[in-house]
Amino acid sequence: MNVDLKEQLKQHSGLAAIYDEALADIAAAAAEVELGAARVRHLGRKSRLSRLLRAIPEMPASERPLAGKLGNQVRAALEEELVVRWQALESAELEKRLEQERVDITLPGEPLAGGRMHLITQTLWEIEDIFTGLGYRIAEGPEVETDYYNFTALNTPEGHPARSLHDTFFIKGKEGVLLRTHTSPVQVRVMEKEDPPVYVIIPGRVYRRDSDATHTPMFHQVEGLAVDEHITMADLKGTLESFAKAMFGAERQVRLRPHFFPFTEPSVEVDVSCMICGGKGCRSCKHSGWLEILGAGLVDPNVFGFVNYNPDEISGFAFGMGVERIAMLKHGVTDLRMFYDNDLRFIKQF
Amino acid sequence: MKVPISWLKEYVDIDLPVEELAERLALTGTAVERISHVGLPAAGGNLDRFVVGRVVSIEPHPNADRLALCRVETGPETAQIVCGTRNFREGDRTAVCLPGGMLPDGRRLEAAEIRGVRSEGMMCSESELGLAAKSAGIMILPEDAPVGARLADYLPVSDEVLELEITPNRPDCLSVYGVAREVAAVTGARLKAAPVRDIKPRGDDNIEELVNISVSGPDLCPRYGARLIAGVRIGPSPAWLKARLIAAGLRPVNNVVDITNYVMWTLGEPMHAFDLAGIAGRQLTARSAVKGEEITTIDGVRRRLAPGMPVIADGEKPVAIAGIMGGRDSEVAAGSTDILLEAANFDGRSIMEASMALSLRSESSTRFEKGLDQELVLQALAMASRLITMIAGGRLVPGQYDIQAKPFEAGVIHLRPHRVAALLGAEVPAAEIRTILTKLGFKVKKEGAGLHAGVPSFRADVEREVDLVEEVARVFGLQLIPPSLPSGMRAMGGLSWEQACRRRLVQMLAGRGLNEVITYSFIGLDFADRLRLGESDIRRDAARLANPLSAEQSQMRTLMLPSLLMTVSANLAQRNFDVNIFEVGRVYYPVKGERLCDERETVAGCLCSFLQGQSWRGNTRGPDFFTGKGLVEALFKELAGSCSVRRTKEPFLHPGKAADIIVSGSRIGYVGEVHPLVLRAFDIDRPVVAFELFLGELIASSSEIAVFEDLINFPASFQDIAVVVDEDTPAAEIIAVVREAGAPLLHNVRVFDFFTGSQVGPGKKSIALNLEFRSPQRTLTDAEVDSARALIVRALDERLKASLRL
Ligand SMILES: [Zn+2]
């Protein structure tokens, strides 16, 4: 409300009455329709204000300036008041409409397309990312292999007792051709092609002729190989410790136990402190506090001999892990075969 | 390898708790699978409840004819025991379980009234003590058993057993004495002498007069030793021997056979005992089998022998498969009196091959195939001779056979201490290196800055300096090596471009609603028929497995589709109806003249449900050919590559709703609806859209680096045209004409409407195109755009007889 105008209107009772009445009507309008009616009534051609303004030329000259000035001020003030009221009514009506449009926000959202990657792929990528972060490249190689790369060049000649540990699938009609039993043959292929330093990991499918609750005829391995000047057992230990902490948590410990593999010397098995019980001992770790996660060792000089590396100038370590085992330990999967049943209820969990 | 602790303690002075011993072994390279307990439970003083008793008197039970009432001296006291068997006499020593004692099967004995008479204990049978599977009466102990003593102090009736996993390079540890040597080395405990003290023969005959033994083929049999023991009495083994064998997981048979097994378990040398009476012509030869020979082994199985298999033959036929299993005809059994004892060294590889060919493995073959110490031959003969004459009586006939092609020569290895540090990354003091190697049986001599290590006969696995480094490392303790990272790392890590692209495609497909599966790379023989492949389709020619596990997994796949359809089918059977799946894997094509396959990395998928999940707001469209094609196009778009399509001839696809995918003129895969007959062959009851693309070619079609084009500063002009053409004119042809005519200002063409029917008349179709004109150098004028459009319209009319629809 215009206080100044109110004061001035004390000089003109007629306009004051028109103004007050119009203001009251505008304020009382409860909807846009009523506001429209108020506009017609108070500002329309037939309104008292319009009639008064039209009658000004007939007024005595002394009254004309005041009436004209105040009349126009009243009109302007009322127009403004109408706009203000209009906006107020409009937003109130919008609010009311929006209020009526409310939905049950607890209903599900639009189910956008989205699938999951297989847990093995997720685990493989996680392993790959850890080692690429440590400076390794990823090497790949054939799954249908020759016994030269799968065994012989890995210091496992024909008749070697370690060959009997592998249940190997052979290819019909091709002498000495088989499904690789580990991704280690790619080690040899990489070293044949490249000079040291070599830092690679080798993920991939491998095959063994074994199928029961704890074996599937196909599974996944990640092999690692580092060959350089002055590579030591201590480097192997530190590398695998970094891996175990990145994969299973910063508080994990690693321990090496001597073991035997034909293509490494010395050979070790690597345990990580049990992530389920924190090392205190539980069913999963057979109450030892340790879980075996991979096999490793320093590359046997005989393997270097097969690829014409000089074991007096360089040394290296290699390790190999089963991806399924890592995934099972990390995610608590209890049945290996579920990875290859490909039941979507399983796949969508991860 | 099961090693009972009480047996181990005969050869090494240890008093470590068994768990600590197991831990020490595990950390030095002998994996302990478990520690088990055999015989009587030891907890809670249970072993005090079992004593040696002496039967003082036997009287009939007043109320039961078949029961006896015995008074048994069990130390200072005498117990009254009611007994159901009568195989003993007054004065016999027996094993008595006092009230409160718990048997191996968990039964606890309490004092009880039996038919009105109090019984204060039980006299035990061998089976009740866990010393035999079955026994006829109670166990009678030898005269020397001290009455009142704990039974466990007299007989190994309760023991801890280490179950060890011995790696194939350490056959020396497939023996209790070998493990004792290892224990001594890794704990510092004192190793006692091996139990191989010999005995004197008796008599004035000689083995060479009584039996003629020869070796033909020293490759098969580097050393053959034999002795003769005459006049033995075959019978059951004494309780201590049975208890030991049972604890080690062996089955007692009779005294002589048990002793050969006992010697094998103690020293690691498999032995065989022949009944001399079963050997024709008093003549034995170690040779390889000849064609057509057969033998019935002691397990009663008739086996056909292949040439080259090592056998021991008498004057007529094979009497044993050497190193694997003996023959039934010369088996030592009740009534045998003269025993020919064999201890030999057979070639490991020959034994392994024969054992594999015969599918016959034994404790003997698993030892021989790893290559055994030749020096064990005479040690085993000495130990067995002593035990047999002691337990089964008889006399050792003078003389022995020891046929050896080449005597053992110890290898000597030079070890440079700096190599130890260089390989381990930790310093091991020279004195410690010497101590470790000496404890392990090496003959160590200082030599300049390093040392010479003489390799003992039982460690043929140690041949090189690095092998000595391993021996030092494992005993020194790997836990003492400080962790580090390779110091000279000059390499750069990361994924290759192809590997990164593969990851992007996997993520893209998962993001679009497909779930990744990983299926076996093998498929069944019938896949080609199920996919309706033609007789000459090269994909029928798959790499077959020589030794598959099953017909369903008998060859390497040449197409991904069958694996995926099987997965779809299996999921539908599980009522998982929301099946949209993909896999990145390989297909394997045999290559003529090559040993390896052409392995092609492939991305493939099957859609049979809404890609977008079903909503309470109603459904979107289910997948069809265009869904599949859209997905394939999205794969190319992800890598900024492009492809074209061609009608396909794949017999497993819908002939009208499927396409080959073409990149630079060659076919790299397909997309389309799967043929209904193929779906039926895989038990799938709903439409499936499939695609399969060679990943290498898909990635090769992509551009590695995107190059900037100014799409911002000079705005495009858009024009729509709708044309009517013959129904069989492909959209791709229309677009090609439009593109050619609109060049160079036409930047893009998009189909935004398509229909056939009454509006356009029979045999016709209408297609509406949105044309985007632009120049990277300037804003186009209306006149330029109009004239470009006019050229397009004219070309469509001239080349495709297309009329403009207004
Ligand atoms: Zn645990």
PDB file of N, CA and C and ligand atoms in Angstrom, chain A residues 274 277 281-282 285, ligand 1:
ATOM      1  N   CYS A 274      44.947 -64.699   6.831  1.00  0.00           N
ATOM      2  CA  CYS A 274      43.533 -64.956   6.550  1.00  0.00           C
ATOM      3  C   CYS A 274      42.716 -63.681   6.713  1.00  0.00           C
ATOM      4  N   CYS A 277      39.437 -64.294   9.305  1.00  0.00           N
ATOM      5  CA  CYS A 277      39.566 -64.250  10.759  1.00  0.00           C
ATOM      6  C   CYS A 277      40.657 -63.275  11.181  1.00  0.00           C
ATOM      7  N   GLY A 281      42.787 -67.656  13.038  1.00  0.00           N
ATOM      8  CA  GLY A 281      42.462 -69.055  12.770  1.00  0.00           C
ATOM      9  C   GLY A 281      40.970 -69.269  12.679  1.00  0.00           C
ATOM     10  N   CYS A 282      40.531 -69.861  11.568  1.00  0.00           N
ATOM     11  CA  CYS A 282      39.099 -70.138  11.391  1.00  0.00           C
ATOM     12  C   CYS A 282      38.974 -71.332  10.457  1.00  0.00           C
ATOM     13  N   CYS A 285      40.718 -71.011   6.916  1.00  0.00           N
ATOM     14  CA  CYS A 285      42.173 -71.150   6.834  1.00  0.00           C
ATOM     15  C   CYS A 285      42.633 -72.397   7.572  1.00  0.00           C
TER      16      CYS A 285
HETATM   17 ZN    ZN C   1      41.010 -67.715   9.019  1.00  0.00          ZN
END
